[in-house]
Tab-separated table of C-alpha atoms in Angstrom:
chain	number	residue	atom	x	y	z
A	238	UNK	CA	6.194	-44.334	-12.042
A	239	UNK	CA	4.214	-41.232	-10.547
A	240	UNK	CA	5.645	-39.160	-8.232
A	241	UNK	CA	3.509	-37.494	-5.700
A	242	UNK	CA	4.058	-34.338	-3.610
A	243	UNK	CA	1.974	-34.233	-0.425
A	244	UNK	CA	1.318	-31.023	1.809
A	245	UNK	CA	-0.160	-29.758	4.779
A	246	UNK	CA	-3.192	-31.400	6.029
A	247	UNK	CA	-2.277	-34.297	4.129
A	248	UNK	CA	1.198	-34.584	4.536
A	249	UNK	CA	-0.049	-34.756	8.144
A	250	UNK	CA	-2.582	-37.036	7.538
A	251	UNK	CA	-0.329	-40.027	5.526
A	252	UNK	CA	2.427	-39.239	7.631
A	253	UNK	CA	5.172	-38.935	4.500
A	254	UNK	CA	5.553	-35.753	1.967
A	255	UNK	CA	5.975	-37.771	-0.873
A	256	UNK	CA	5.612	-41.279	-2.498
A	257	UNK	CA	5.529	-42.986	-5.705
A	258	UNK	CA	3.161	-45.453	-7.324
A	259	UNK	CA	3.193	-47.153	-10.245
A	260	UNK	CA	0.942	-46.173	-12.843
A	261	UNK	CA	-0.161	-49.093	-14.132
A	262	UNK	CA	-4.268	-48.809	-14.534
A	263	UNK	CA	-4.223	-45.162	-13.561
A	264	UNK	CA	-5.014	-42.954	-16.329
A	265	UNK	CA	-6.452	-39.439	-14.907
A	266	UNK	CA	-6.224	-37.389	-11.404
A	267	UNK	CA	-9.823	-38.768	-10.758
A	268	UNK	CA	-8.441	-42.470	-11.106
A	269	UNK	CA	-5.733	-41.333	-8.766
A	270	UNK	CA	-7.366	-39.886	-6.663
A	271	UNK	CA	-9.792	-42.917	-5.673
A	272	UNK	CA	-6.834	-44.562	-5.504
A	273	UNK	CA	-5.421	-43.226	-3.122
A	274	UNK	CA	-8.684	-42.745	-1.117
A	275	UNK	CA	-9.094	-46.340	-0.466
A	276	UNK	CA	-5.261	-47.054	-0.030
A	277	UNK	CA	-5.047	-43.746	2.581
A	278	UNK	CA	-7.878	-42.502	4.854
A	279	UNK	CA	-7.786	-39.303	3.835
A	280	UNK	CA	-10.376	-35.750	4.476
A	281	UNK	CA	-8.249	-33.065	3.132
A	282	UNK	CA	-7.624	-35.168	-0.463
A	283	UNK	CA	-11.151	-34.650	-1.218
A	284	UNK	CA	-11.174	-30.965	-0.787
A	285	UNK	CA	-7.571	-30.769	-2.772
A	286	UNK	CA	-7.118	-29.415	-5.905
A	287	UNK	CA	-4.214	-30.982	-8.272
A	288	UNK	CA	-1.290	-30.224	-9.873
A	289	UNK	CA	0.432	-31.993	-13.151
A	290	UNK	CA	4.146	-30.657	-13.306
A	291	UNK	CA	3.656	-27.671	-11.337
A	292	UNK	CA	0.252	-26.788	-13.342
A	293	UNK	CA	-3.433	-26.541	-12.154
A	294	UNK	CA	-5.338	-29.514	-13.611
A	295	UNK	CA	-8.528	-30.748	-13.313
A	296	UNK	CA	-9.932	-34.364	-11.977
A	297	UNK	CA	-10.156	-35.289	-16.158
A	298	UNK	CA	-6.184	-34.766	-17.099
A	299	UNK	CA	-4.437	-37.548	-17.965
A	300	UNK	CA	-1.144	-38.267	-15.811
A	301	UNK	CA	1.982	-39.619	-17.993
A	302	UNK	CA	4.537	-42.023	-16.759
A	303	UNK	CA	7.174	-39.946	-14.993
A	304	UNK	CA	4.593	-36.818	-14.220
A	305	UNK	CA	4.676	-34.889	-10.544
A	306	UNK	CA	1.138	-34.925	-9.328
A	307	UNK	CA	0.877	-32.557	-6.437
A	308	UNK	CA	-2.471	-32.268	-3.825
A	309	UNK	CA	-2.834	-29.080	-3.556
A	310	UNK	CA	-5.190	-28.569	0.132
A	311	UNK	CA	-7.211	-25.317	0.511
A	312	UNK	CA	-4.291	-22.659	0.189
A	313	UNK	CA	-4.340	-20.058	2.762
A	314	UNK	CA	-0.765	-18.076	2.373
A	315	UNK	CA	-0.613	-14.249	2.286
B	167	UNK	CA	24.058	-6.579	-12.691
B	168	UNK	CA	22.508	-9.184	-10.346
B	169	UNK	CA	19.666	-10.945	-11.164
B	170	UNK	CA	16.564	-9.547	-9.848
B	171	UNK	CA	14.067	-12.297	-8.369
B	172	UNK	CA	10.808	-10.376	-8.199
B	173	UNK	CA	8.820	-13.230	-6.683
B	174	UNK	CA	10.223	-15.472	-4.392
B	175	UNK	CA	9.848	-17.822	-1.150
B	176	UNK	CA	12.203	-17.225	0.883
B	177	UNK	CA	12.877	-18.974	4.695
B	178	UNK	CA	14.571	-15.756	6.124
B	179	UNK	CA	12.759	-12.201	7.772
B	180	UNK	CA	11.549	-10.033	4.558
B	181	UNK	CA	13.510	-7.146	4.221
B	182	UNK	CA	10.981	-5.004	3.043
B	183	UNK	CA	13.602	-1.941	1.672
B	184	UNK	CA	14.858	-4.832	-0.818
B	185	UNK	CA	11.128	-5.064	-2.188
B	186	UNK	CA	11.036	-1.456	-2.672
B	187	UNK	CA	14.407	-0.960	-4.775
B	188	UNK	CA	13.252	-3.761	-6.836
B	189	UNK	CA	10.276	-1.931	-8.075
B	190	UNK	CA	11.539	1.195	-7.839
B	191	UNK	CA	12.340	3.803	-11.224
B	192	UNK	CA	13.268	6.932	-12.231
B	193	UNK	CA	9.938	6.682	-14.306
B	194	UNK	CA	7.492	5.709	-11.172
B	195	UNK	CA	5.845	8.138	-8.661
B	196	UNK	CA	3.752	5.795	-6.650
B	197	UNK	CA	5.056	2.896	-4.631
B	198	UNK	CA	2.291	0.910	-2.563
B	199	UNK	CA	3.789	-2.193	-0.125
B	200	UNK	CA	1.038	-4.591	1.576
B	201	UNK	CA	2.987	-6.359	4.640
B	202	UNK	CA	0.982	-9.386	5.648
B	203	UNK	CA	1.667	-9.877	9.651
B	204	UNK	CA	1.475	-12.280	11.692
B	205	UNK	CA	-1.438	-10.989	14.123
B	206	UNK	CA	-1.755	-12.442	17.883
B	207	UNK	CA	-5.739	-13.053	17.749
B	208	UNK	CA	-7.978	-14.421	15.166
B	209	UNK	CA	-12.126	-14.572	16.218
B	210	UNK	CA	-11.441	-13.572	19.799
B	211	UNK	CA	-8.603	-17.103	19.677
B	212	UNK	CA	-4.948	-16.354	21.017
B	213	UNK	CA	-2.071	-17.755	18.497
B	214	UNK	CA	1.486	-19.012	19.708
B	215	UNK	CA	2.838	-18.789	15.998
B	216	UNK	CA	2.247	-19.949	12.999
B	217	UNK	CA	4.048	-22.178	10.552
B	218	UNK	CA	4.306	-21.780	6.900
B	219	UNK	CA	5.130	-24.595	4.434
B	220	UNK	CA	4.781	-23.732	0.345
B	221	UNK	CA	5.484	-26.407	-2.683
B	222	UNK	CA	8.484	-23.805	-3.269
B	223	UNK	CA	8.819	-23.990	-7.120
B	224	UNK	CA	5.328	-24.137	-8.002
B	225	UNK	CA	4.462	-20.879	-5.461
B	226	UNK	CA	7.479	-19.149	-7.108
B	227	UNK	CA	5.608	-20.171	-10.626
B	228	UNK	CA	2.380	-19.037	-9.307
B	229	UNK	CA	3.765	-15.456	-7.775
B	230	UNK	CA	4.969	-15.285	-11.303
B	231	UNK	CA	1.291	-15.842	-12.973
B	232	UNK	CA	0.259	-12.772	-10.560
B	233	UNK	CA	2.855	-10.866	-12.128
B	234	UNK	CA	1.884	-11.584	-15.366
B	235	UNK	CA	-1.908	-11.219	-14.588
B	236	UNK	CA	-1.160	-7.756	-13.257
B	237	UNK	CA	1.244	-6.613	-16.543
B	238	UNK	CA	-1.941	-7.522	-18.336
B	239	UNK	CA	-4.115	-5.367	-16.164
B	240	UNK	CA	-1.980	-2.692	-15.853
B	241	UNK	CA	0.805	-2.156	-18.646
B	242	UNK	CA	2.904	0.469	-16.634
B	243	UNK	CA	2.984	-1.721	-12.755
B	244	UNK	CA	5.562	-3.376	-12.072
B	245	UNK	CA	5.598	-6.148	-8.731
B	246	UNK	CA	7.469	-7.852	-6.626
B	247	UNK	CA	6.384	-10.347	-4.116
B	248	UNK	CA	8.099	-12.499	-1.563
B	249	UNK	CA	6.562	-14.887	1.087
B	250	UNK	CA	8.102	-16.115	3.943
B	251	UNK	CA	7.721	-20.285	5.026
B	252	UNK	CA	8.976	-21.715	8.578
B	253	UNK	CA	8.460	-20.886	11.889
B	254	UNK	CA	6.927	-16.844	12.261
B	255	UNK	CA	6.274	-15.529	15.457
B	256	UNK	CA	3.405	-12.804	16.264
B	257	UNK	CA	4.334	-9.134	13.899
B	258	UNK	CA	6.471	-11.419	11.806
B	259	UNK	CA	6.206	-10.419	8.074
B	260	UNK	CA	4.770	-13.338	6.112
B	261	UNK	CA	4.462	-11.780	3.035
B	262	UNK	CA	5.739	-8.531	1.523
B	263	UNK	CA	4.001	-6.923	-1.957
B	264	UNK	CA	5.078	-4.276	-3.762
B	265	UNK	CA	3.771	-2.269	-6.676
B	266	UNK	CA	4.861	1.496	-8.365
B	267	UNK	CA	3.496	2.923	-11.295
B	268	UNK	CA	3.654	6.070	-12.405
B	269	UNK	CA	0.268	6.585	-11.141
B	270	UNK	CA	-1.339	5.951	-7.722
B	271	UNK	CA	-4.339	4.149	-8.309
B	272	UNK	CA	-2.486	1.272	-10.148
B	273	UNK	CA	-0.530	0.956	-8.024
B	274	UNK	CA	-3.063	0.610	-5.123
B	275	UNK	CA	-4.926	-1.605	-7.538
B	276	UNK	CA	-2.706	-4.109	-8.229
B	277	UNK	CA	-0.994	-4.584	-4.956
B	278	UNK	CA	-4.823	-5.732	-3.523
B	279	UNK	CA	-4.908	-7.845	-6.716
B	280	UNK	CA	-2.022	-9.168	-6.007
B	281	UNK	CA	-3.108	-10.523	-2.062
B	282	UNK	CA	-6.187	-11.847	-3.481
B	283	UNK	CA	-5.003	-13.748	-6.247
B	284	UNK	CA	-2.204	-15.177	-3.378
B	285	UNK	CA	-4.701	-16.260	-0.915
B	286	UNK	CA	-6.167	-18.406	-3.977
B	287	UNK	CA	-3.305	-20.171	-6.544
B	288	UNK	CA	-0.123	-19.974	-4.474
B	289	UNK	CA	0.041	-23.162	-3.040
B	290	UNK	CA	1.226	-22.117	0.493
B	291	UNK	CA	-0.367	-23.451	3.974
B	292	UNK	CA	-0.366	-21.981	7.208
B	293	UNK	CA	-0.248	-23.940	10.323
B	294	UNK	CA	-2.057	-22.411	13.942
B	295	UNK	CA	-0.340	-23.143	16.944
B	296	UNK	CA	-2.564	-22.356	19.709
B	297	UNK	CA	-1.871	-22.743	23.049
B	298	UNK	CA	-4.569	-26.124	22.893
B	299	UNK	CA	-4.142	-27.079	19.915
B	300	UNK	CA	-2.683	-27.200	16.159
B	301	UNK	CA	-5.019	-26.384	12.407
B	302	UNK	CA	-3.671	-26.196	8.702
B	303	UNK	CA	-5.882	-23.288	8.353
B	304	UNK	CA	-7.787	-22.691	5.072
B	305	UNK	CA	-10.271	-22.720	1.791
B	306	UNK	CA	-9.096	-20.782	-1.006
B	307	UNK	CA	-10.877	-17.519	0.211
B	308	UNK	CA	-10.359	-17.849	3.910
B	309	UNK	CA	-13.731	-18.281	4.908
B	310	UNK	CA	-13.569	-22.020	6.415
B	311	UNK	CA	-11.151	-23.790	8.421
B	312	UNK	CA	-11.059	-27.928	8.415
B	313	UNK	CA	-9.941	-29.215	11.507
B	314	UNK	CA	-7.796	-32.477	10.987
B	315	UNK	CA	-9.960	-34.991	11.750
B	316	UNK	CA	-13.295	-33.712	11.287
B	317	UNK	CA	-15.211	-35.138	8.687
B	318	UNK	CA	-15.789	-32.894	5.641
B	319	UNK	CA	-18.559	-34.164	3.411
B	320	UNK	CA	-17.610	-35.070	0.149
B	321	UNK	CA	-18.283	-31.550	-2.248
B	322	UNK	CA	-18.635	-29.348	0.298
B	323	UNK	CA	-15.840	-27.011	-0.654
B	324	UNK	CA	-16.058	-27.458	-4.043
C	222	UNK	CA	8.771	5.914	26.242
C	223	UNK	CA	9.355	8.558	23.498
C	224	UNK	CA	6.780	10.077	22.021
C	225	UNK	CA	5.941	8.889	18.858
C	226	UNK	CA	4.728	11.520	16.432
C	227	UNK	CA	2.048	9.966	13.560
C	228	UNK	CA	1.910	13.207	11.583
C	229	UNK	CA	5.401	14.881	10.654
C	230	UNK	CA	6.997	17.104	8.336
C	231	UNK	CA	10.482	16.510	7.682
C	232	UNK	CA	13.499	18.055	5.838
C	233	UNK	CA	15.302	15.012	5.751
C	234	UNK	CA	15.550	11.688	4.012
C	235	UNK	CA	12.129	9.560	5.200
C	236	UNK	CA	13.129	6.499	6.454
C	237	UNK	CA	9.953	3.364	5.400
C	238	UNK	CA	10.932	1.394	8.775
C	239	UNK	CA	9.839	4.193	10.505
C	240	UNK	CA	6.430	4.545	9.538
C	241	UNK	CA	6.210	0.680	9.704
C	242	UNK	CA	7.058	0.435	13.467
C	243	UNK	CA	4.421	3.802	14.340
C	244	UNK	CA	2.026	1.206	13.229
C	245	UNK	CA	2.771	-2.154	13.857
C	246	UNK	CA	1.373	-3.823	16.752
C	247	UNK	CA	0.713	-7.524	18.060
C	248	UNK	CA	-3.073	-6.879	16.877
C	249	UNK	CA	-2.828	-6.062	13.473
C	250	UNK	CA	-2.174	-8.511	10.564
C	251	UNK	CA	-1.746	-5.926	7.331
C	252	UNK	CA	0.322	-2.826	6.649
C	253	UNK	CA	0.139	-0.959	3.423
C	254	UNK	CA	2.157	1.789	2.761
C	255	UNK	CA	1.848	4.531	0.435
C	256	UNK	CA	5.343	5.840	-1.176
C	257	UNK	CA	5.594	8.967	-3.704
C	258	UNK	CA	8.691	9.270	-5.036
C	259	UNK	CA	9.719	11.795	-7.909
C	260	UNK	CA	8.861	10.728	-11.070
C	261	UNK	CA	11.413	11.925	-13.807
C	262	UNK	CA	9.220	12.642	-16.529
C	263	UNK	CA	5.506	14.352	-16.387
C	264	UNK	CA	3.473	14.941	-19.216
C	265	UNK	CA	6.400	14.187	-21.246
C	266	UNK	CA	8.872	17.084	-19.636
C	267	UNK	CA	11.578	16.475	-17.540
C	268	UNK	CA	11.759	17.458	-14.655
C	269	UNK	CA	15.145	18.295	-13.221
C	270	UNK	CA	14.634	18.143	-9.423
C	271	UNK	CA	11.760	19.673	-7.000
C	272	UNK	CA	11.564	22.061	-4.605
C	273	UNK	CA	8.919	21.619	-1.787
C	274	UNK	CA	7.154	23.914	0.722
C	275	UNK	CA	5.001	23.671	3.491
C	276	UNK	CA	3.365	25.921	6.105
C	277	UNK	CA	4.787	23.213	8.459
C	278	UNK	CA	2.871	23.832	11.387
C	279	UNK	CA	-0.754	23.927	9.794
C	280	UNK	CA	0.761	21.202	7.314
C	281	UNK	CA	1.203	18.704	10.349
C	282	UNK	CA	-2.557	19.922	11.780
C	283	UNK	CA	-3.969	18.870	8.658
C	284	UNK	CA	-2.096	15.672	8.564
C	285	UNK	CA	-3.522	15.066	12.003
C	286	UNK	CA	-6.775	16.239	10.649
C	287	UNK	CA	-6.717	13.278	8.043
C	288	UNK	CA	-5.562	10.461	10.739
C	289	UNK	CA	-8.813	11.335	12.409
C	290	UNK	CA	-11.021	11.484	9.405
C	291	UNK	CA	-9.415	8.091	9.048
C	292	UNK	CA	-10.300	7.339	12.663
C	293	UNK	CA	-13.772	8.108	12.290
C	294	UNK	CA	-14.389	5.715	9.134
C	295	UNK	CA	-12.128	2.865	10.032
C	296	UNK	CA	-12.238	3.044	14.018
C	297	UNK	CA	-9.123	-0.099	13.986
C	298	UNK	CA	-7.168	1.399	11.293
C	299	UNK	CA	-3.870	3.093	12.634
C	300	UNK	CA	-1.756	6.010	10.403
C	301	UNK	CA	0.765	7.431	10.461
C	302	UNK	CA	2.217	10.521	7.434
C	303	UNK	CA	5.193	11.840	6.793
C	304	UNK	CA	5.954	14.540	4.438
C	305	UNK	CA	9.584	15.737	3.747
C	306	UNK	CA	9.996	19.291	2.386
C	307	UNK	CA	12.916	20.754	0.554
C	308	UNK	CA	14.942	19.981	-2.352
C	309	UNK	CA	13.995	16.372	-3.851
C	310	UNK	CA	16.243	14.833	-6.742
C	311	UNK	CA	14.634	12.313	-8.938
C	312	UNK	CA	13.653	8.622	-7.244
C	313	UNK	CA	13.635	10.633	-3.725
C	314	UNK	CA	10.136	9.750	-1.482
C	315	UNK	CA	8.138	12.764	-0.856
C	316	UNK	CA	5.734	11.164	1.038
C	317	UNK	CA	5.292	8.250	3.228
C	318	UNK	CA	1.759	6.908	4.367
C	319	UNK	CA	1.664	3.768	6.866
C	320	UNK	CA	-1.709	2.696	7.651
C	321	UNK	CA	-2.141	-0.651	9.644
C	322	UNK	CA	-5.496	-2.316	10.286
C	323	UNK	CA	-6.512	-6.023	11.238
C	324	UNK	CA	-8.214	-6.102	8.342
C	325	UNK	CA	-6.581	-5.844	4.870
C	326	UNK	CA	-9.033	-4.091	2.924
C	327	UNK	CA	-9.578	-1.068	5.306
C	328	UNK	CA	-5.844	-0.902	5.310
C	329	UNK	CA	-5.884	-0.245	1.407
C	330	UNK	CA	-8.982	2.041	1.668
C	331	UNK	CA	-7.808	4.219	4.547
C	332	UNK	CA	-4.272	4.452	2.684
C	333	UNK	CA	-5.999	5.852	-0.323
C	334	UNK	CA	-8.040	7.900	1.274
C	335	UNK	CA	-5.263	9.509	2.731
C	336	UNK	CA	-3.410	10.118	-0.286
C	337	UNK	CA	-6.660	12.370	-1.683
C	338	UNK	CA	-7.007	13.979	1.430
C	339	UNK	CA	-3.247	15.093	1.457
C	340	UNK	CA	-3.707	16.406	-2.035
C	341	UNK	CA	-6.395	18.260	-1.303
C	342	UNK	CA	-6.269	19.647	2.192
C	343	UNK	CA	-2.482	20.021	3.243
C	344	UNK	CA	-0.946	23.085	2.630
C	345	UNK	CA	1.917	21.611	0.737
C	346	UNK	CA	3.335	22.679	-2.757
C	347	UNK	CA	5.417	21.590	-5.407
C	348	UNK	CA	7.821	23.422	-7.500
C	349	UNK	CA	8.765	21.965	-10.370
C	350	UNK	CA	12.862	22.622	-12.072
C	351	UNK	CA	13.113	22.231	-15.355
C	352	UNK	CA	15.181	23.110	-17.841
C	353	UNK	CA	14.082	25.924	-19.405
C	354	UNK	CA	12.112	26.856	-16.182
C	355	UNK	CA	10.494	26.908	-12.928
C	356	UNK	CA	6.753	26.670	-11.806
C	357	UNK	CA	5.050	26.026	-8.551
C	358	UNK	CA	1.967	23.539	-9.460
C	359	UNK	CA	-0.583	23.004	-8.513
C	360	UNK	CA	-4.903	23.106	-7.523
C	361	UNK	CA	-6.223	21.103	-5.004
C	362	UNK	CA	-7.075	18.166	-7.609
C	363	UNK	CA	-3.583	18.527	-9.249
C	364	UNK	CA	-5.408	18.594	-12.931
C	365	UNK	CA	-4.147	22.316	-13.432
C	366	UNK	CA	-0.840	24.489	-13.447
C	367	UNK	CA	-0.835	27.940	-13.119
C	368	UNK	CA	2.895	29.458	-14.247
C	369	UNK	CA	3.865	32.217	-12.765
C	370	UNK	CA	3.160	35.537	-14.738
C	371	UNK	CA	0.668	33.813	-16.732
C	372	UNK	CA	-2.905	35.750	-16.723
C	373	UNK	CA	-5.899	33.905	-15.084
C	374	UNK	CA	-9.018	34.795	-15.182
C	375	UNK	CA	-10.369	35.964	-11.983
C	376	UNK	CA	-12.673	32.602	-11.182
C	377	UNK	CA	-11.010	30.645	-13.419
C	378	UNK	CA	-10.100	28.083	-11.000
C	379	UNK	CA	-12.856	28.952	-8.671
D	70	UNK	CA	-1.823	43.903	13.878
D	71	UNK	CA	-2.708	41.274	11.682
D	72	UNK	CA	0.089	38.724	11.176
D	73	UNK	CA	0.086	37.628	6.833
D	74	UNK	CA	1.861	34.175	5.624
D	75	UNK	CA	2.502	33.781	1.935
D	76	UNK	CA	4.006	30.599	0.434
D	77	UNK	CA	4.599	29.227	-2.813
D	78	UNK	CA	3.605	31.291	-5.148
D	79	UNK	CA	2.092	34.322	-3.867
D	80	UNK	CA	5.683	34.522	-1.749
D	81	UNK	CA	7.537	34.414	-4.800
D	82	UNK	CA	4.973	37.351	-6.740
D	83	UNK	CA	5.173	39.453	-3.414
D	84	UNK	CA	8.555	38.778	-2.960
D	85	UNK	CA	8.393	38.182	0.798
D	86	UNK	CA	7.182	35.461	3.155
D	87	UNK	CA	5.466	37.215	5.778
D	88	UNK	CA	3.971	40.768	6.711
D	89	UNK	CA	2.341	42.553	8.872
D	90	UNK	CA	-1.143	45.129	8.493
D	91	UNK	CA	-2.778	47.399	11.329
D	92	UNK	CA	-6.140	45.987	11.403
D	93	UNK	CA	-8.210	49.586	11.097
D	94	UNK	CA	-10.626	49.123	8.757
D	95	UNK	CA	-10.464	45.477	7.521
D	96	UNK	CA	-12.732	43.249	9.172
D	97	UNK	CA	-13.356	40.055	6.922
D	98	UNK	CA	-10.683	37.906	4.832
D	99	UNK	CA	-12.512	39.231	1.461
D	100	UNK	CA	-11.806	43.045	2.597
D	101	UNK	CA	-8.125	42.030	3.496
D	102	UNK	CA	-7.942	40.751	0.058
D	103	UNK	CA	-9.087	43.368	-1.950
D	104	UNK	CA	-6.862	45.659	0.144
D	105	UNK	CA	-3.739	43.564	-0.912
D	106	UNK	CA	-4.987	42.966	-4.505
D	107	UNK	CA	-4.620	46.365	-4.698
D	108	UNK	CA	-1.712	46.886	-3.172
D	109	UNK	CA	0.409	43.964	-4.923
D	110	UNK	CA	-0.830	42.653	-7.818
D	111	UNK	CA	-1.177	39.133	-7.585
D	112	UNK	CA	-2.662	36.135	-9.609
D	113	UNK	CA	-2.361	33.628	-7.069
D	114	UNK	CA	-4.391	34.908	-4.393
D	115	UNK	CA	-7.334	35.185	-6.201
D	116	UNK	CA	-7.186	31.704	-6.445
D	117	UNK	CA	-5.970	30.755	-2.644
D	118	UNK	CA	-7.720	29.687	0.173
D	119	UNK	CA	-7.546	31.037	3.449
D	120	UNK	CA	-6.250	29.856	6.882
D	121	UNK	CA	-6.945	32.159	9.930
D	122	UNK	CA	-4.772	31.135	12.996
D	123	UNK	CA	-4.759	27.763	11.218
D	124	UNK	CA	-7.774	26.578	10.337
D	125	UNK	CA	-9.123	27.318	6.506
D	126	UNK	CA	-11.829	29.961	6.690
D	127	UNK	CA	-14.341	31.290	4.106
D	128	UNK	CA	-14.247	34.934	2.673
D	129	UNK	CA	-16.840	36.084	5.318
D	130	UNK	CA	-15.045	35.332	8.074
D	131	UNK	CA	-14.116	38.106	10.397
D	132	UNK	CA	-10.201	38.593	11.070
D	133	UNK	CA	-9.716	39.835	14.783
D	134	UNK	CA	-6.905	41.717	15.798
D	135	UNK	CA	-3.372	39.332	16.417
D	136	UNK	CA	-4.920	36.842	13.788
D	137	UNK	CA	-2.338	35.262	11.571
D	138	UNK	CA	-4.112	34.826	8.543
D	139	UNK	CA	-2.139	32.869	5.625
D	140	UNK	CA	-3.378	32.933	2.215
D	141	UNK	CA	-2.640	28.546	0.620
D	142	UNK	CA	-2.644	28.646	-2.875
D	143	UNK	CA	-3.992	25.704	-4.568
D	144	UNK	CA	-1.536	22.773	-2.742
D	145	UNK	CA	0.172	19.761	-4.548
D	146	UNK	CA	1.651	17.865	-1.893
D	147	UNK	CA	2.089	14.047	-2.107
């Protein structure tokens, strides 16, 4: 199982803040990623960074079974 | 002696005195505060409010980093930050930052270290609520807004 | 209405909040603030307390002098200075410097420009308690003490 | 009559805030200084500035009768 965290412009977008997949045949963020894309019509994915457990990764790092994968959308706090 | 949280997300007004004792020594003669408010026009357009919304645990993580960046920089700063999520009206505090040293210019240094590294690894949003209209504003240096809906070609923020 | 006064010189505790609401308004969206407080230790001696002095009237003149310097470089930045005189233990703020802009980075700039100015063009001065001793310090770039009953040289700081 | 102001530490090597000159035969700030160099010996003043009514002035400046004239030794505000 994957968990994944959803914000913002794409919380808004798939209408939920969170779901899990299974992550059979899903090996990186990139994999996820196009995943999700064809599952979820999605503009603000594309532009998202990621984040593995609270970390920064980038479209290459693996995801392990159990892992929090948060999209992280353009920040804009301050 | 309580705990002292020096970076936090908090869903209540920033007090900003509370920042200030937190940083605040018998060894520091320069205290610098940035207060981030919440301003009623943006390019000539009128906001209603704005709404916040952080991934709470990783922005506190990320606040952290800053803090850690800056004891890198600068040896003798010390920080605290806190941002506010939720509804904020217009000259609502958003975020609060504040720096001492013993010496001014780190302490002006840091605190506009600080705001920029925020407006590019804390994972917090900000929502516009115009009078026609709603926008999760942002690109990690402010510079582009995407309109839900409109269709962003593939790379061109990256 | 009351009047609100942007340039003071107190004898009393300076309240932050203060400063913050001379300069808040629905069109600005950062605040810094510039705090000096009284550092315990300088150049490795301790000081005790401080003792300052102003010629109050020209003091405030000046500080009015610097808002519109300020003025005149950043036309929306908005400040506001006080300066408390007196006896000042250890941790107690000086000085106070509120500067709000739209803009963050003139709000920094003009803040620290302020700062200089005050150290250079307010009649304002120091003395230092310690405790073997007294000394008023002081030159307009604060890199030289003169103790009292010391000889210097005629030009010596000129 | 001029009006004098000394702070800091001119006040304390004078040991008085404030007097008061007849104006005869002192017509610039550097004349009104050598008369009081002379007068009280002073280190500081040599090395202050100097406000008439107010406003810093240079050492040609002429002092007109009623001026307050206040000598600001180097400041350290802030």
């Amino acid at each position: 199982m994957i968990h994944i965290l959803l914000f913002a412009g794409i919380q808004e977008e798939l209408g939920m803040d969170r779901l899990e997949i299974e992550s059979e045949g899903i090996q990186t963020v990139r994999e996820l990623k196009a995943y999700l894309g064809q599952k979820y019509p999605s503009q603000v994915l594309k532009q998202s960074m990621t984040a593995i457990n609270e970390n920064f990764v980038t479209e290459e790092e693996e995801i392990k079974e159990g892992d929090t994968v948060a999209f992280i959308p353009p920040v804009s706090g301050g | 002696m309580n705990e002292v949280r020096l970076f936090e997300i908090v869903d209540q007004p920033i007090i900003i005195e509370d920042l200030i004792h937190k940083v605040a020594s018998r060894e520091v003669g320069a205290i610098t505060t940035f207060i981030g408010t919440v301003r009623e026009f943006t390019g000539g357009k009128k906001t209603l409010f704005l709404e916040y919304q952080a991934y709470q645990t990783m922005a506190e993580k990320m606040l952290s980093k800053i803090g850690e960046e800056i004891k890198e920089k600068w040896p003798d700063a010390m920080v605290a930050i806190t941002h506010r999520i939720g509804k904020l009206d217009i000259m609502d505090i958003a975020v609060v930052i504040a720096v001492s040293s013993p010496h001014r210019k780190t302490a002006y240094e840091a605190n506009e270290y600080a705001i920029e590294r925020i407006k590019e690894i804390v994972p917090i949003w900000k929502k516009e609520h115009w009078e026609d209209g709603t926008e999760w504003v942002g690109n990690q240096l402010e510079t582009v807004r995407y309109p839900a809906g409109r269709p962003i070609e593939e790379g061109e923020l990256k």
